Each structure stands twice: as C-alpha cells, then as structure tokens.
CSV table of C-alpha atoms in Angstrom, one decimal:
chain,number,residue,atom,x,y,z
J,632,UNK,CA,186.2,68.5,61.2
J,633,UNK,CA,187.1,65.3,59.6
J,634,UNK,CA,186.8,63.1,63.3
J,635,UNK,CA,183.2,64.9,63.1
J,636,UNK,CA,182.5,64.1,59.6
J,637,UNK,CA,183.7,60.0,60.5
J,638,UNK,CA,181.2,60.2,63.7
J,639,UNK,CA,178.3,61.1,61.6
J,640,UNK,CA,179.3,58.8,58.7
J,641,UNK,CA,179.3,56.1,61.5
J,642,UNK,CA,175.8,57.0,62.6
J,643,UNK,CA,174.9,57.0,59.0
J,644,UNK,CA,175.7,53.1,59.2
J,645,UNK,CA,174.1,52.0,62.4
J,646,UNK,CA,170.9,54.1,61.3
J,647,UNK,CA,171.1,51.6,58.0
J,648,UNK,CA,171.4,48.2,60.0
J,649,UNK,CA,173.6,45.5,60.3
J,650,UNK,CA,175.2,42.1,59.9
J,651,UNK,CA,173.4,40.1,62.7
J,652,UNK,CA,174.6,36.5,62.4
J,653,UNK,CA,176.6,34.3,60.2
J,654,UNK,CA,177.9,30.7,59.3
J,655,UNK,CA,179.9,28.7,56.9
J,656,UNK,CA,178.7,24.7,56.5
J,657,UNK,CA,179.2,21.8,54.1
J,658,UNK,CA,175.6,21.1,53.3
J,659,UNK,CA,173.2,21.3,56.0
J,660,UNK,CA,176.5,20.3,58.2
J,661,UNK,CA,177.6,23.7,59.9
J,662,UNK,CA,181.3,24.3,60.7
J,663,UNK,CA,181.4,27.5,62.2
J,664,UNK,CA,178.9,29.9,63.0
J,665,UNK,CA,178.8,33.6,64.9
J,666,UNK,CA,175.3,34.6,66.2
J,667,UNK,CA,174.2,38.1,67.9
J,668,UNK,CA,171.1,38.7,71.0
J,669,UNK,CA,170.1,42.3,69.6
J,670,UNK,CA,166.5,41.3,68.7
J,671,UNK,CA,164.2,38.5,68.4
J,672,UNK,CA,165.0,38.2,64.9
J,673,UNK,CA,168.8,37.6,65.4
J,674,UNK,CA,167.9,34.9,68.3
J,675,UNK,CA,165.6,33.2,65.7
J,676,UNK,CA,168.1,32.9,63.3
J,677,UNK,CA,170.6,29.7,63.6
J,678,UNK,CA,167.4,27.9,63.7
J,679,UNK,CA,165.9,29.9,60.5
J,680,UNK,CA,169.2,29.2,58.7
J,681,UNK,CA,169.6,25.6,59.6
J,682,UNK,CA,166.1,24.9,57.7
J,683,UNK,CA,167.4,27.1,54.9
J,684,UNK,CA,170.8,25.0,54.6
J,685,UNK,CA,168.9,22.0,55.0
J,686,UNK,CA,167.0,22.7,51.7
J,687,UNK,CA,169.3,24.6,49.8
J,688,UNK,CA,171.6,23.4,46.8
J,689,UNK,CA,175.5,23.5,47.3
J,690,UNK,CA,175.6,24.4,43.5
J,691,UNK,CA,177.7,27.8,43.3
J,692,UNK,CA,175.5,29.9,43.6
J,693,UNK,CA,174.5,33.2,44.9
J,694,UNK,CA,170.8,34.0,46.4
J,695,UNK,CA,169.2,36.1,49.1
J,696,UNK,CA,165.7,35.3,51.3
J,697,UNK,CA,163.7,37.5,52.6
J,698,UNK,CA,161.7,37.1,56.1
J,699,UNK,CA,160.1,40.1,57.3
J,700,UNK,CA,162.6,43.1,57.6
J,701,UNK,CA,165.5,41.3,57.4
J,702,UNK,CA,167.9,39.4,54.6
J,703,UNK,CA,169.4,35.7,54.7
J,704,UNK,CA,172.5,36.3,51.9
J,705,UNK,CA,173.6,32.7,50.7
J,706,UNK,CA,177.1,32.6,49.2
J,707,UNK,CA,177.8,28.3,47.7
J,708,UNK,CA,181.6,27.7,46.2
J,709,UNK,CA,183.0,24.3,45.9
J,710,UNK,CA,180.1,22.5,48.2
J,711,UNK,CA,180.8,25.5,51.0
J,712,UNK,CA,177.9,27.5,52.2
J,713,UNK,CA,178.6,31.0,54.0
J,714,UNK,CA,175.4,32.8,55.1
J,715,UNK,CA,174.8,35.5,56.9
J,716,UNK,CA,171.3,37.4,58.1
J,717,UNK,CA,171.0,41.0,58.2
J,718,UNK,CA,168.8,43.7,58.4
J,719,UNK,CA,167.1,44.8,55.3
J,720,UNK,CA,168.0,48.4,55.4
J,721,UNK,CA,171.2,47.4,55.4
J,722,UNK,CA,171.3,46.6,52.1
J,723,UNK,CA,173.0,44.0,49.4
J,724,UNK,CA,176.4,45.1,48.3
J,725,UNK,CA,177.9,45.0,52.0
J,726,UNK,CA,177.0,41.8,53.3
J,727,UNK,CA,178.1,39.9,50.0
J,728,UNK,CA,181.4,41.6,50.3
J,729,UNK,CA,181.7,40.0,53.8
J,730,UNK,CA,180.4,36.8,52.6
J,731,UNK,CA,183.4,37.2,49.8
J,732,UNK,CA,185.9,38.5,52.3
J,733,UNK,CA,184.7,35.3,55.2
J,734,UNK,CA,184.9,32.8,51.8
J,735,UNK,CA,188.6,33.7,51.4
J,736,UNK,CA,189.3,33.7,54.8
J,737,UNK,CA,187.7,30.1,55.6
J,738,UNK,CA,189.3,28.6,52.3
J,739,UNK,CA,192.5,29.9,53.3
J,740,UNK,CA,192.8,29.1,56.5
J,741,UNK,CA,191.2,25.5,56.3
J,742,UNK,CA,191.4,24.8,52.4
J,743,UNK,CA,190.7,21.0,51.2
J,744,UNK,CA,190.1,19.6,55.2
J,745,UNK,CA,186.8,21.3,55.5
J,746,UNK,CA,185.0,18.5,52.8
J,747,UNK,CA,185.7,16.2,56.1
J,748,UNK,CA,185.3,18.0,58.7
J,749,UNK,CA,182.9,17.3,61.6
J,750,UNK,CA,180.2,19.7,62.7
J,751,UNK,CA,181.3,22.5,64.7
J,752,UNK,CA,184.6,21.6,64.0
J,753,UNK,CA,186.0,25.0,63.2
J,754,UNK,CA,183.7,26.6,65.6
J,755,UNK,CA,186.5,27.8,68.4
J,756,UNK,CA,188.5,29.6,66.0
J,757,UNK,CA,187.0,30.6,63.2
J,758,UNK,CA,183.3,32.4,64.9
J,759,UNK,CA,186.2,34.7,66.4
J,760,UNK,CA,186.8,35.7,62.5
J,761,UNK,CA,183.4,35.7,62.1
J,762,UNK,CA,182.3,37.9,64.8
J,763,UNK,CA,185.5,40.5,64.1
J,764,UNK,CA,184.4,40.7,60.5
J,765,UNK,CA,180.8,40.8,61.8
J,766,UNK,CA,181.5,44.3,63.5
J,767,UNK,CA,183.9,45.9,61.0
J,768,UNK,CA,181.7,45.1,58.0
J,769,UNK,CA,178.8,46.5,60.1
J,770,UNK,CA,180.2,49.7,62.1
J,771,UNK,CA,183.4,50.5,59.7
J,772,UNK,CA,182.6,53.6,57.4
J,773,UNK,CA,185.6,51.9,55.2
J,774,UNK,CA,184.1,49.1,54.9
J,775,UNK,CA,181.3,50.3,52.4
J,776,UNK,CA,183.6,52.7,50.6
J,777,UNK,CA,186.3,49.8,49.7
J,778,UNK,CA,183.4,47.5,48.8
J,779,UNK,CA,182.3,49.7,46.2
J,780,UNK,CA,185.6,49.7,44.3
J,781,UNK,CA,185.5,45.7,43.9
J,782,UNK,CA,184.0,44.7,40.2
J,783,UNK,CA,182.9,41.3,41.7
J,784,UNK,CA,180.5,43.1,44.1
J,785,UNK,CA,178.6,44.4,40.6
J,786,UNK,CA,177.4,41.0,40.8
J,787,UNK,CA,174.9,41.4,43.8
J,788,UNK,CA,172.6,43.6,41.5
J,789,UNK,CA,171.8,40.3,39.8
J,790,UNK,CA,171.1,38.2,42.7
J,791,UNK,CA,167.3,37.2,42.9
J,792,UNK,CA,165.4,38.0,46.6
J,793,UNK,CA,163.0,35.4,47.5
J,794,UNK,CA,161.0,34.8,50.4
J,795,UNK,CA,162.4,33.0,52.5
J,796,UNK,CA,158.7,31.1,52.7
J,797,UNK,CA,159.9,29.1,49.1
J,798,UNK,CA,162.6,27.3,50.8
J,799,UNK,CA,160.3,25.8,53.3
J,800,UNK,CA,158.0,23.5,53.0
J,801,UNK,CA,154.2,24.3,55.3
J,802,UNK,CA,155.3,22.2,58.2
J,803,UNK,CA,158.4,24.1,58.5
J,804,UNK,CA,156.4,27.2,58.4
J,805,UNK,CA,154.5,26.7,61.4
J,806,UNK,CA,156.9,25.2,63.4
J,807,UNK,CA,158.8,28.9,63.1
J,808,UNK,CA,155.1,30.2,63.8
J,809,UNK,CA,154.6,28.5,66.7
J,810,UNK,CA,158.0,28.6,68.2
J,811,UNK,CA,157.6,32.4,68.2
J,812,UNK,CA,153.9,32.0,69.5
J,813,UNK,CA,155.5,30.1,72.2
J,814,UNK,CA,158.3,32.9,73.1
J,815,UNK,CA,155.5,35.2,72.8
J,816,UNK,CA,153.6,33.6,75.8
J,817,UNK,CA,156.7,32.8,77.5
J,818,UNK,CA,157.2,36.8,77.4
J,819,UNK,CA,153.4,37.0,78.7
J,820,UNK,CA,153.8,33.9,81.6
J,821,UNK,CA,156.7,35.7,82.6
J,822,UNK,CA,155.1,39.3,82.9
J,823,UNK,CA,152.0,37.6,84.6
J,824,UNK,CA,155.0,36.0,87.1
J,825,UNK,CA,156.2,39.3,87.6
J,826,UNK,CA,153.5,41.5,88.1
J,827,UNK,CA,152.2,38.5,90.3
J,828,UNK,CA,155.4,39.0,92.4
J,829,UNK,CA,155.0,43.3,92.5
J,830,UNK,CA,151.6,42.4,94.0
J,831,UNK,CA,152.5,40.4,96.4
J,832,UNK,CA,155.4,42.4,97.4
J,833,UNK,CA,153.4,45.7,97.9
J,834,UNK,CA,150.8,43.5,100.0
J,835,UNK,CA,153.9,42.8,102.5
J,836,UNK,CA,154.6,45.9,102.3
J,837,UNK,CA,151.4,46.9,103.7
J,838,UNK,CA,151.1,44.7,106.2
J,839,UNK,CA,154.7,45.7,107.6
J,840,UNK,CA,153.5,49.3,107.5
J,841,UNK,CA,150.4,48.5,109.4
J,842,UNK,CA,152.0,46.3,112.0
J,843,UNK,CA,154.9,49.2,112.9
J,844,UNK,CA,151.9,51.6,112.6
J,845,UNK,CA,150.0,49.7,115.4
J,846,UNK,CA,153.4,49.1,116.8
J,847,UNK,CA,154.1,52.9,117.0
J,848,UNK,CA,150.9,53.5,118.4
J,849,UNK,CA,150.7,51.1,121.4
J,850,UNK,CA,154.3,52.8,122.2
J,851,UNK,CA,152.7,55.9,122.4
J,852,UNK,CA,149.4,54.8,124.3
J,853,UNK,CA,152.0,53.3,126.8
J,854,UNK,CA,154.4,56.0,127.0
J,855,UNK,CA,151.3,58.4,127.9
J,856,UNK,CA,150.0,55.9,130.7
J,857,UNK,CA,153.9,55.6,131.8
J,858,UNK,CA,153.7,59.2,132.5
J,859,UNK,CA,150.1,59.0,134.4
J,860,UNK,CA,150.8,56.0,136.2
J,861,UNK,CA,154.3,55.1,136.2
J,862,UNK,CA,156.1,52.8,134.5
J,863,UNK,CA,154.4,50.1,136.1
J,864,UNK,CA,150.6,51.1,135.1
J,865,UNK,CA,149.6,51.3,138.6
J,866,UNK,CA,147.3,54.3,138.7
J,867,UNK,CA,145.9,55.1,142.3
C-alpha cells in the first residue's frame, strides 16, 4: 500500500543518517545555532564548528570537511556562514539544499541587520527554524525527492571534501584529542563510581540479610525455650 511504501521509504532515510546540528554566523561570530545529543559526535560539534568558523574565509563559497564518519557542509554568501554537520552516509545533495533553504530563510527574515548583529542575537527565534528544518530535511521522504528537481543543487557534485584536519592548525588538533580523552575518562571515573556504589550496595545488602537471618534465628531459639520453659525462661 502507498502508507506502507512511505514507512519503508522513511526507514530508508534514517538507515542513511542525518542532519545533526547547524548554525548561521558572521565570521567566527555565531548568530543562531540548533544542536542535537544523539551521539558523541553531535555533542562535539558547536565546539568543532566554532574552530572551523574561526579559520574559514567568508568568501562565497561552498566547501565540506570531513572528520571521521561524519560531514561539516559550509555554505558563505554576503559575509554569512550557514553550516551544518551530518552523518556521512547521509550524503551531499540533502544537506546543501537545507543549507540553501536555512540561507533564504535567515536572509529573509533578518536581511541587512544581521552585518550588526550581536552573538546569539537571533538565537531564540531562529534555532526553532533551524531545528524544524533540521527534522524535515532529515526524516521527510519529500524532502530528497524535491531536492533533486532543483538545478542549483547540481552544484554540490563540484564541492571539494577535505579533512577537516586542514582547517586546524596542531594545537587545535589536540585540544579536540584531549577533550575527547578527557570524556573518555570521565565515562571510565564514572563507571568506576558506579560499580563502586553496586559494591557497596550488595555489601549492605548482606549484612542486612545476615542480621534478620541471626534475628530470625534467635526468635526461633526463644520461641522453642518459651515453649519449654515459659515465657519467662524459667525452667525447673
């Protein structure tokens, strides 16, 4: 049926990956941004695209960095960046039609006042657009199908993939290295917390079974004597 046919195409997408966090800044100064807590990756990134804005030419321009499995897509018009990180399975074409469909948007809604604006200044209203888009141009079947109709979206074949190492300089490098060493034995101090806390649970435990154990068993000693000797203990 065609509902069945939509649910699989909709699977189809989610199997292929996502949109897992955007922005739009002037420069290195970011006006608006919509993030996601799915994975490690997508917590990583305001901070990975922060050092990539900071570095990165408000030329127009169109480029894409790689960093492990996952995309940062860079759209630059008129000194405004739009960026958005997704999962590399997910592809090209898609999330430089939302970076085309969030440039509009933006330069509609806010036009000429966004060359002054302060940082975070569209935040409130515009990571609402940001998120909505987020999900439609991730999880809509439509989405993909309408994109593929649009001659300006021919242009993503022609859009060079670097690493995303190029942009940053060594310093920069291991910082990110060492911040997710430093989650990584957050994770581990934690788990040693916990387990720490399982222990000593299950040693209460024990002791709490033992004392009603020795608790049920002087009832029963006394209960037997009460019965000999009265309630009293005095056996003659």
């Amino acid at each position: 049926s065609e509902r069945a046919r939509e649910r699989e195409r909709e699977r189809s997408m989610a199997e292929q990956g996502s949109i897992l966090f955007s922005l739009v800044s002037r420069g290195a100064v970011v006006l608006a941004e919509q993030g996601s807590d799915k994975t490690e990756a997508a917590r990583a990134a305001p901070r990975v695209a922060r050092r990539i804005i900071e570095k990165l030419s408000t030329a127009n321009n169109r480029v894409t960095y790689s960093q492990d499995a996952h995309l940062y897509h860079i759209l630059c018009e008129n000194g405004i960046v739009y960026l958005t990180m997704a999962d590399e399975s997910f592809g090209r074409r898609i999330p430089f039609a939302f970076l085309e469909d969030i440039k509009n948007r933006f330069a509609s809604q806010y036009g000429a006042t966004a060359s002054t604006a302060l940082a975070y200044a569209y935040n409130t209203e515009f990571s609402r657009v940001l998120r909505q888009q987020m999900e439609y141009y991730s999880t809509n079947p439509n989405a993909d199908s309408i994109n593929k109709v649009k001659s300006e979206i021919a242009e993503v074949k022609n859009v060079m993939v670097e690493n995303i190492e190029k942009v940053l300089d060594r310093g920069e490098k291991i910082e990110l290295l060492m911040d997710k060493t430093d989650r990584l034995q957050g994770e581990a101090s934690r788990f040693r917390g916990q387990a720490r806390k399982l222990k000593n649970q299950m040693w209460w435990n024990k002791i709490r079974n033992m004392m009603l154990l020795g608790l049920l068993i002087f009832l029963v000693i006394y209960f037997i004597m009460a019965l000999a000797c009265g309630p009293k203990l005095q056996c003659t």
